[in-house]
Amino acid sequence: MKRNLTYLLVCLFLFTSGISFAQHAVTGVVFDAGSNTTLPGVNVVEKGTTNGTITDVDGNFNISVSNENATLQFSFIGFVAQEVQLEGKSSIEVQLQQDVFGIEEVVAIGYGTQKKSDLTGSISVVETDEMAKTATNDVSKALQGKVAGVSIQSSGDPGAAPKVKIRGITSFTNNDPLYVIDGVFAPANDIPTENIESIQVLKDASAAAIYGSRAANGVIIITTKRGTKGEMNVSYSGYYGFQEITERMDVLDREQYQTLVNESTNNAKAYPEYSELYIFPANDPSSPYYVDNVNTNWQDELFKTGHINNQTISVSGGNEISNFSMSLNYFDQTGTVQGNGPNYTRYGIMVNSDHKLGKLKVGESIHYTYANSDLMSFLHDGTMLGYTASAIPTLPVYDETKMNGYSSASADLHGAYSANVIGMNNLIESNTKRYRLIGNVYGEYEIIKGLKYKLSLSYERTDWRDYHFEPLYDLGWFAGFSNTIAKMDDNRGYGYTGTIENTLSYNTTIDKLTVNALVGQSALNTFMSRSFGHAEGFSEPYFKQLSNGEDRTSSGDEFQSRLASYFGRVILGYDDKYLLTATIRRDGSSRFSPQNKWGNFPSVAVAWKAHQEDFLASSEFISQLKVRASYGVLGNQNIGDYRYQGYINPYASYVLNGNAVAGAAQFIPASTDIKWEQSKTTNIGLDFGLLENRILFTTEYYIKRVDDLLGTIPTPTHLGWYDWESPVRNALSVKNQGFEFNATYRKAEGEFKYSVNANFSTLKNEVLSLGEGINPIDGNWSRTDVGTEVGELYGYVVEKVFQSKAEVEALDANAPDGLYQENLTDAGDFMFKDLNNDNEITEDDRTHIGSALPNFYYGFNFNAEYKNFDITVSAQGAAGNKVVNAIGNGLRAGAGLENMSTDLMDRWRPGNTDTGRPRIIRDDPNRNTRASDFWLEDGDYLRFSNIELGYTLPASALDFLNLSSVRLYGSIQNAITITKYSGYDPEFNNDGLFSRGTDNGAAANKAFTDFSGGLPTPRTILFGVKVGF
Amino acid sequence: MKLKYIFLAFLTLFMASCNEEWLELSNPNLQTTETFWQSEADVKAGVSATYMGLLYDGTWLRFVPFALSLKGDDIQSFSPWRVLSLTGKFNLDEDPIMAQWPWTAFYGVINRANQVLENIDNVEFANQATYDQYKGEALFLRGLSNYYLVSFFRNIPLVMNTYQSEEDLYPEQVSPEVAWAAVIDDFKAAADLLPTTYPESDLGRATKGAALAFVGKSYLMNHDYENASNYLKQVIDLGVYNLVPDYADNFTTSNENNSESIFEIQLDRNVGGTVLGWVSQPAADWSKTSAHAITFAPTGYGFGDAAATRWIFDEYMAEKTVDGEVDPRATISMSYDTTACTMYGTPFREAFDASRWDDVYIRKYTNAFSTEVANEFDWRSDINERVMRYAEVLMMYAECQYELGNAGVAGQYIQMVRDRSDLADISADIASMGREEFYNQLSHDKVLEFAFEGIRFEDIVRWGWLYNADRLQELKDHDSEFSGFIEGREYFPIPPAERDKNPNYTQNPGWGI
């Protein structure tokens, strides 16, 4: 099998191999110096030639070299490379030291690579082995808890793209880092984790400066696997898992619900304004329609076990001239809720190869994926989870007498909105298909020694189709819960980004000075074209094509933007002790007006490798000490296309006498004077290695200040536009500062090896100024102001619960217009604090009530190996933030006819007055549920994101199976979450900005934006195998 | 070495391609403002866009009829959507969109009108009449928007130009007197420019009569009866308006733009797309319809967000026609248990189960009369909204005449409206009525004529009934929702979000949000 495949692929790629004439045969064996076990797969190359081989399963190699005194180079990932001079020997034994610090690791730094030990800026390298253990479609999810200073929020929706933020929020338009995949600017979520060779996170301005105008949010460089010289590798990896949402909101059962909802109504009925309220028949024991035989737990009905399935086959290999790497990936994830979605299926293919022809090197990376997602469907404002939790227990899920067999709440009997969410997700179809090509082709030519010219062409193209069908249904009486016209949407489009990059690099060493210089130029063109088709009036049986709708409408548009750039970088090293990196990039963007098109983004960084100095070189204790400092300026231009001009909307037609009369006017303002946003980062770092680098830690402190922040600052609406259409302005100044700490300890004692890694980061965010004439910006329960954080929570302060009407009246007597709070404020209602001492509660009594931003994030990773067993435990968490649990608060409001939280069993009522909770009353006339400190929850959590146990088959078994390696493993992901937070998931998705403290269950990744809700991260139990053939 | 030169050639080529022009991209989707406002057609389109602002969520697509009517004593709402049910209780809760959406949408209309007014003089017109008409329409629509803004909010910023500089973002409010003066000026200027009638293809555009009627109504709202009377009389004297014989013709899709209709918002299911298009920038597929019908139609046919009060039902039943019949307006205004009230083709008793036979629903501006429409659930009703009817001009004129000491004339004009409904001639009685008696009669006749049309609450405020303990008690007896009335809340609050964005605004009295 192994042989056949090899021959096949060799033929396929038509490799030719240049074999040199060898005279001296050498055999040997390579050991891991730590464990004293043999190492298979080590690269062995005769120095100064392209002649080489790799060690076999038992660590043996044989090679013919040109002369008896040749030097052999041994290299293997994770080990310090070694050179051995033969000195006539024909049999050698080599001990390779584990490179615990990865000090010799080569790191991608953008348009080049650098030894990790020579870095001057802040670049985190993610251990891909660890990362690959996370079961996800998106590699960014796997970064969670692995990199200090990187926060990741994700929903549990299959196919979801997590929100990644590097060093906090510094932009109001877009906080996504720039992803560079094999040199291509493309989203990361379609690249299977198995294909990834390395991930570098460029955090400070110096590191990211080479990407200039788009790097203000940091850069994530993803390099996929390439073939290495030697025998062909064929490997398979796969896992299958079960996923389940374990969290539940504790809601009332049928009897409790009826009691409380009636109490809430009766409390209101006591006032004349509400005298017409009545107990709905379904809840009225004296009514013939009283419901006593149904007790639906909607959450249990909705949630189900989902599946996750990932299969990858990879083939790689190479010789002196060419190398290749190919993989096929299948990823399938079904959702954890009943109905048509969410489901996500992806097929991916990768082909990478490099070829050398004298001084010319050419190669390519091709990734092609097809992803098919069924989306969760819910057709109303608010979220599916919220509506599920609050659905009334007096209604069954299924009802054969109703349309489509699903029950429907009645306005007359139940009164509650209560959408039949399960019916909706079963009847409505929402599907999105994406076809994405990420490709790069390059040619590199060495003009003279050390001087290389490279031309790189990159192309990312995505084609999509979004499909949505709504049949006729009756799933509730309220607006949007029933549908009387069957309709569909069929939206298609494509977009591409093409980049041409020319770079010229020069490396040389002059005495003790090493020089690494780069100049380059790039041109980027982005284009998108969309068309939207809508049809309605389908009749049964449904043939779900636009043509079959009675009324059809279509629309479409196109967008384009361009970026022209020139950049240069010089990296100087002196005596391997002093390092300097200076970078400049000049970018021109089509998104700005002619006078503001160009921006310059310079940076400089220095480092001192103190351990190379004489006074430390001999230290047994300190093996590494490096001090780094950097400063740089980066930009942001994420504002959408064509914004600097004003436009006429031609769709404002009116109708006269049955005919459309063309209407046109300017509806949104131009953002005329906008220019580049500038972020300036100062970074200081210290890298420490102790005891032969067994203990390593890196600490960094940064201050990142962003000025002229581009943002749509909501303006008052009297000028004719809605506030979200406000002009983009260079307005705010924001500062983020933080401390990052990463420590690793590794130890190997005989067959027991382990490593512990912990990382920790703090983040302090402060708005320095709002800009000329701009007022505090309100989000959901938040207000952003000078001196506050972005999205700092804002509201009233609850003083106490009134125990009698007399207490209310006493306050009213002192109030300027005779009313302290609200008209119907009464015993059992909240008394809000009169913060401005004017004896009445107005909106001026609101204040900042909490931070939506954790004080710190942390991660913890433990790996151990003993004999053939290995274990991994990963955990991460955050602390110090407050959360608005929108779904939970809705259940605790007690003001409507929906179901409620069991917490309300402890509501204020005569006989239970000693409680912090207010009374329940229909319509909440005192507005007890308004934004106040009472409703905030602590967001602290610690989550064990992965606990994995693996077993590697011993050599004897492998020989028997004729395989080169087999590892079996099982893991529990998201096993335990320790938190006091009562929502579904403390890692809830949010807008990351003005409303980032609000958990309303909304998902980021949905094609029909308003139509679906997010799911919490499920618990996953999975089993997997990795096989090397 | 050849390869090297090829690469260098490439390099030069790409470097050269990245010049300034390469970075100049024009929007392929839309025309820029710089190239617009060049022709008569552009101005005409600008005027249409201004009218189209009347079809927003905050205007007549949905909220204006409710913002106007829900506070009346003829209507009550138990909608679970508190935006509606709290409006009549003088509470806006934490979701003040009942105030926010009309605010934003009317200022949108004003912005479009200002665009027309600022650009119209730069365009050459072939004839003066076209210029006058477009300018008059823009002035009328700006006046109309400010009329509703000052009526709803009382203390408003006056926006008479488009966005020029950041200063314009943070205006201060003007006094109600200044705002009303601006409203009256715009309507008067429009009246001078607008034609009295249009050819059939242009029916629905603002007319001289519409502008005059609103000048009159604006004066009346400010108790300037002399001026009000003068302008209302000019409407009457135009001689183009009559009461239509069939009262129902004012609330259905048949006989739209009839002789009673002074200003009417044009809706049509067959024009435009099917997307409701509530807010923001219009799209090609926006529907030209309203959600008035689905909101007020009873559950089963619509959302049943509001219903008639028992009092208004009793008021209809109280006075019979000269033939002893029920007032013919009752079964056009309300759906209740009578054979005259078929529900979308189904007899009332078949449409509802017995538990609902005592209910009284709103029928006006729903399609319940229709046998072709099964229900309102597609949201899209195209019954034109009659913003000003001749009947109202007559009633307003009567009120002015009474206040000016001509009770006899007042009686004649009230009787004109009563006559259509075959009610007894009481003009002579009115001529001798004292003040309280007169206003009771006027109230009775106006509420029956205009129930659920959004006029009742304006009357209540103007007549001072909210500030008179006995009258307020009467209102509470008619509609328990009045128990929530707090002085000051007859006006909406300045939308809290607007205040948050502009600290120059002062909140209206009575509101703590």
mmCIF file of N, CA, C and O in Angstrom, chain B residues 212-253:
data_model
loop_
_atom_site.group_PDB
_atom_site.id
_atom_site.type_symbol
_atom_site.label_atom_id
_atom_site.label_comp_id
_atom_site.label_asym_id
_atom_site.label_seq_id
_atom_site.Cartn_x
_atom_site.Cartn_y
_atom_site.Cartn_z
ATOM 1 N N LEU B 212 -54.173 75.634 2.657
ATOM 2 C CA LEU B 212 -55.047 76.571 3.372
ATOM 3 C C LEU B 212 -55.692 75.896 4.585
ATOM 4 O O LEU B 212 -55.789 76.486 5.669
ATOM 5 N N ALA B 213 -56.138 74.658 4.398
ATOM 6 C CA ALA B 213 -56.795 73.942 5.494
ATOM 7 C C ALA B 213 -55.837 73.789 6.672
ATOM 8 O O ALA B 213 -56.229 73.929 7.839
ATOM 9 N N PHE B 214 -54.557 73.521 6.353
ATOM 10 C CA PHE B 214 -53.592 73.361 7.445
ATOM 11 C C PHE B 214 -53.185 74.695 8.059
ATOM 12 O O PHE B 214 -52.853 74.746 9.243
ATOM 13 N N VAL B 215 -53.221 75.762 7.272
ATOM 14 C CA VAL B 215 -53.005 77.075 7.898
ATOM 15 C C VAL B 215 -54.116 77.288 8.924
ATOM 16 O O VAL B 215 -53.868 77.638 10.083
ATOM 17 N N GLY B 216 -55.341 77.025 8.492
ATOM 18 C CA GLY B 216 -56.487 77.203 9.389
ATOM 19 C C GLY B 216 -56.388 76.333 10.619
ATOM 20 O O GLY B 216 -56.578 76.789 11.753
ATOM 21 N N LYS B 217 -56.058 75.080 10.412
ATOM 22 C CA LYS B 217 -55.984 74.154 11.542
ATOM 23 C C LYS B 217 -54.867 74.589 12.503
ATOM 24 O O LYS B 217 -55.024 74.504 13.726
ATOM 25 N N SER B 218 -53.761 75.064 11.943
ATOM 26 C CA SER B 218 -52.648 75.496 12.789
ATOM 27 C C SER B 218 -53.057 76.689 13.653
ATOM 28 O O SER B 218 -52.740 76.747 14.842
ATOM 29 N N TYR B 219 -53.752 77.640 13.037
ATOM 30 C CA TYR B 219 -54.234 78.774 13.830
ATOM 31 C C TYR B 219 -55.202 78.302 14.904
ATOM 32 O O TYR B 219 -55.147 78.747 16.054
ATOM 33 N N LEU B 220 -56.098 77.385 14.527
ATOM 34 C CA LEU B 220 -57.074 76.884 15.498
ATOM 35 C C LEU B 220 -56.375 76.237 16.690
ATOM 36 O O LEU B 220 -56.760 76.444 17.837
ATOM 37 N N MET B 221 -55.317 75.460 16.404
ATOM 38 C CA MET B 221 -54.585 74.788 17.485
ATOM 39 C C MET B 221 -54.010 75.815 18.456
ATOM 40 O O MET B 221 -53.774 75.504 19.613
ATOM 41 N N ASN B 222 -53.777 77.022 17.935
ATOM 42 C CA ASN B 222 -53.229 78.077 18.785
ATOM 43 C C ASN B 222 -54.309 79.055 19.242
ATOM 44 O O ASN B 222 -54.005 80.160 19.683
ATOM 45 N N HIS B 223 -55.577 78.627 19.111
ATOM 46 C CA HIS B 223 -56.719 79.414 19.566
ATOM 47 C C HIS B 223 -56.814 80.777 18.886
ATOM 48 O O HIS B 223 -57.385 81.701 19.433
ATOM 49 N N ASP B 224 -56.216 80.892 17.688
ATOM 50 C CA ASP B 224 -56.352 82.144 16.922
ATOM 51 C C ASP B 224 -57.540 81.946 15.970
ATOM 52 O O ASP B 224 -57.378 81.613 14.803
ATOM 53 N N TYR B 225 -58.747 82.115 16.532
ATOM 54 C CA TYR B 225 -59.966 81.750 15.796
ATOM 55 C C TYR B 225 -60.193 82.646 14.599
ATOM 56 O O TYR B 225 -60.732 82.215 13.579
ATOM 57 N N GLU B 226 -59.780 83.897 14.720
ATOM 58 C CA GLU B 226 -60.012 84.851 13.635
ATOM 59 C C GLU B 226 -59.256 84.420 12.379
ATOM 60 O O GLU B 226 -59.836 84.281 11.304
ATOM 61 N N ASN B 227 -57.961 84.225 12.539
ATOM 62 C CA ASN B 227 -57.173 83.779 11.393
ATOM 63 C C ASN B 227 -57.595 82.391 10.923
ATOM 64 O O ASN B 227 -57.684 82.124 9.725
ATOM 65 N N ALA B 228 -57.871 81.527 11.872
ATOM 66 C CA ALA B 228 -58.287 80.170 11.520
ATOM 67 C C ALA B 228 -59.537 80.216 10.663
ATOM 68 O O ALA B 228 -59.623 79.599 9.597
ATOM 69 N N SER B 229 -60.480 80.976 11.134
ATOM 70 C CA SER B 229 -61.750 81.103 10.426
ATOM 71 C C SER B 229 -61.519 81.621 9.005
ATOM 72 O O SER B 229 -62.062 81.094 8.034
ATOM 73 N N ASN B 230 -60.694 82.635 8.911
ATOM 74 C CA ASN B 230 -60.396 83.250 7.624
ATOM 75 C C ASN B 230 -59.849 82.223 6.626
ATOM 76 O O ASN B 230 -60.307 82.122 5.485
ATOM 77 N N TYR B 231 -58.874 81.451 7.062
ATOM 78 C CA TYR B 231 -58.259 80.491 6.123
ATOM 79 C C TYR B 231 -59.164 79.306 5.837
ATOM 80 O O TYR B 231 -59.219 78.802 4.714
ATOM 81 N N LEU B 232 -59.903 78.849 6.859
ATOM 82 C CA LEU B 232 -60.814 77.721 6.624
ATOM 83 C C LEU B 232 -61.909 78.124 5.642
ATOM 84 O O LEU B 232 -62.322 77.343 4.792
ATOM 85 N N LYS B 233 -62.312 79.394 5.765
ATOM 86 C CA LYS B 233 -63.344 79.883 4.839
ATOM 87 C C LYS B 233 -62.806 79.900 3.409
ATOM 88 O O LYS B 233 -63.533 79.610 2.459
ATOM 89 N N GLN B 234 -61.513 80.221 3.284
ATOM 90 C CA GLN B 234 -60.925 80.206 1.934
ATOM 91 C C GLN B 234 -60.987 78.807 1.321
ATOM 92 O O GLN B 234 -61.157 78.656 0.117
ATOM 93 N N VAL B 235 -60.836 77.798 2.157
ATOM 94 C CA VAL B 235 -60.933 76.419 1.654
ATOM 95 C C VAL B 235 -62.346 76.170 1.139
ATOM 96 O O VAL B 235 -62.561 75.668 0.028
ATOM 97 N N ILE B 236 -63.302 76.571 1.986
ATOM 98 C CA ILE B 236 -64.712 76.353 1.629
ATOM 99 C C ILE B 236 -65.042 77.103 0.339
ATOM 100 O O ILE B 236 -65.674 76.573 -0.574
ATOM 101 N N ASP B 237 -64.490 78.333 0.248
ATOM 102 C CA ASP B 237 -64.799 79.179 -0.901
ATOM 103 C C ASP B 237 -64.106 78.754 -2.191
ATOM 104 O O ASP B 237 -64.441 79.251 -3.254
ATOM 105 N N LEU B 238 -63.140 77.853 -2.066
ATOM 106 C CA LEU B 238 -62.543 77.348 -3.309
ATOM 107 C C LEU B 238 -63.587 76.652 -4.165
ATOM 108 O O LEU B 238 -63.458 76.552 -5.376
ATOM 109 N N GLY B 239 -64.620 76.125 -3.483
ATOM 110 C CA GLY B 239 -65.742 75.536 -4.203
ATOM 111 C C GLY B 239 -65.455 74.197 -4.844
ATOM 112 O O GLY B 239 -66.207 73.741 -5.701
ATOM 113 N N VAL B 240 -64.373 73.554 -4.474
ATOM 114 C CA VAL B 240 -64.067 72.264 -5.117
ATOM 115 C C VAL B 240 -64.343 71.074 -4.191
ATOM 116 O O VAL B 240 -64.195 69.933 -4.597
ATOM 117 N N TYR B 241 -64.703 71.356 -2.942
ATOM 118 C CA TYR B 241 -64.889 70.247 -2.003
ATOM 119 C C TYR B 241 -66.348 70.063 -1.622
ATOM 120 O O TYR B 241 -67.109 71.017 -1.499
ATOM 121 N N ASN B 242 -66.718 68.813 -1.447
ATOM 122 C CA ASN B 242 -68.066 68.428 -1.000
ATOM 123 C C ASN B 242 -67.942 67.238 -0.075
ATOM 124 O O ASN B 242 -66.971 66.487 -0.162
ATOM 125 N N LEU B 243 -68.967 67.059 0.765
ATOM 126 C CA LEU B 243 -69.012 65.805 1.519
ATOM 127 C C LEU B 243 -69.486 64.719 0.570
ATOM 128 O O LEU B 243 -70.453 64.924 -0.174
ATOM 129 N N VAL B 244 -68.792 63.572 0.576
ATOM 130 C CA VAL B 244 -69.271 62.488 -0.301
ATOM 131 C C VAL B 244 -70.515 61.873 0.338
ATOM 132 O O VAL B 244 -70.603 61.800 1.562
ATOM 133 N N PRO B 245 -71.476 61.471 -0.498
ATOM 134 C CA PRO B 245 -72.716 60.955 0.079
ATOM 135 C C PRO B 245 -72.487 59.723 0.965
ATOM 136 O O PRO B 245 -73.112 59.592 2.015
ATOM 137 N N ASP B 246 -71.571 58.860 0.542
ATOM 138 C CA ASP B 246 -71.340 57.628 1.309
ATOM 139 C C ASP B 246 -70.137 57.837 2.224
ATOM 140 O O ASP B 246 -68.991 57.927 1.770
ATOM 141 N N TYR B 247 -70.431 57.900 3.520
ATOM 142 C CA TYR B 247 -69.381 58.112 4.520
ATOM 143 C C TYR B 247 -68.236 57.106 4.367
ATOM 144 O O TYR B 247 -67.059 57.427 4.532
ATOM 145 N N ALA B 248 -68.581 55.870 3.990
ATOM 146 C CA ALA B 248 -67.582 54.799 3.866
ATOM 147 C C ALA B 248 -66.506 55.113 2.823
ATOM 148 O O ALA B 248 -65.395 54.585 2.886
ATOM 149 N N ASP B 249 -66.845 55.975 1.864
ATOM 150 C CA ASP B 249 -65.871 56.307 0.817
ATOM 151 C C ASP B 249 -64.619 56.996 1.365
ATOM 152 O O ASP B 249 -63.656 57.193 0.629
ATOM 153 N N ASN B 250 -64.668 57.378 2.619
ATOM 154 C CA ASN B 250 -63.491 58.018 3.209
ATOM 155 C C ASN B 250 -62.488 57.025 3.790
ATOM 156 O O ASN B 250 -61.401 57.426 4.213
ATOM 157 N N PHE B 251 -62.836 55.742 3.820
ATOM 158 C CA PHE B 251 -61.986 54.788 4.549
ATOM 159 C C PHE B 251 -61.721 53.495 3.804
ATOM 160 O O PHE B 251 -61.290 52.516 4.390
ATOM 161 N N THR B 252 -62.041 53.493 2.530
ATOM 162 C CA THR B 252 -61.833 52.257 1.780
ATOM 163 C C THR B 252 -61.033 52.562 0.521
ATOM 164 O O THR B 252 -60.738 53.714 0.229
ATOM 165 N N THR B 253 -60.737 51.508 -0.215
ATOM 166 C CA THR B 253 -59.958 51.690 -1.442
ATOM 167 C C THR B 253 -60.826 52.187 -2.595
ATOM 168 O O THR B 253 -60.300 52.557 -3.637
#
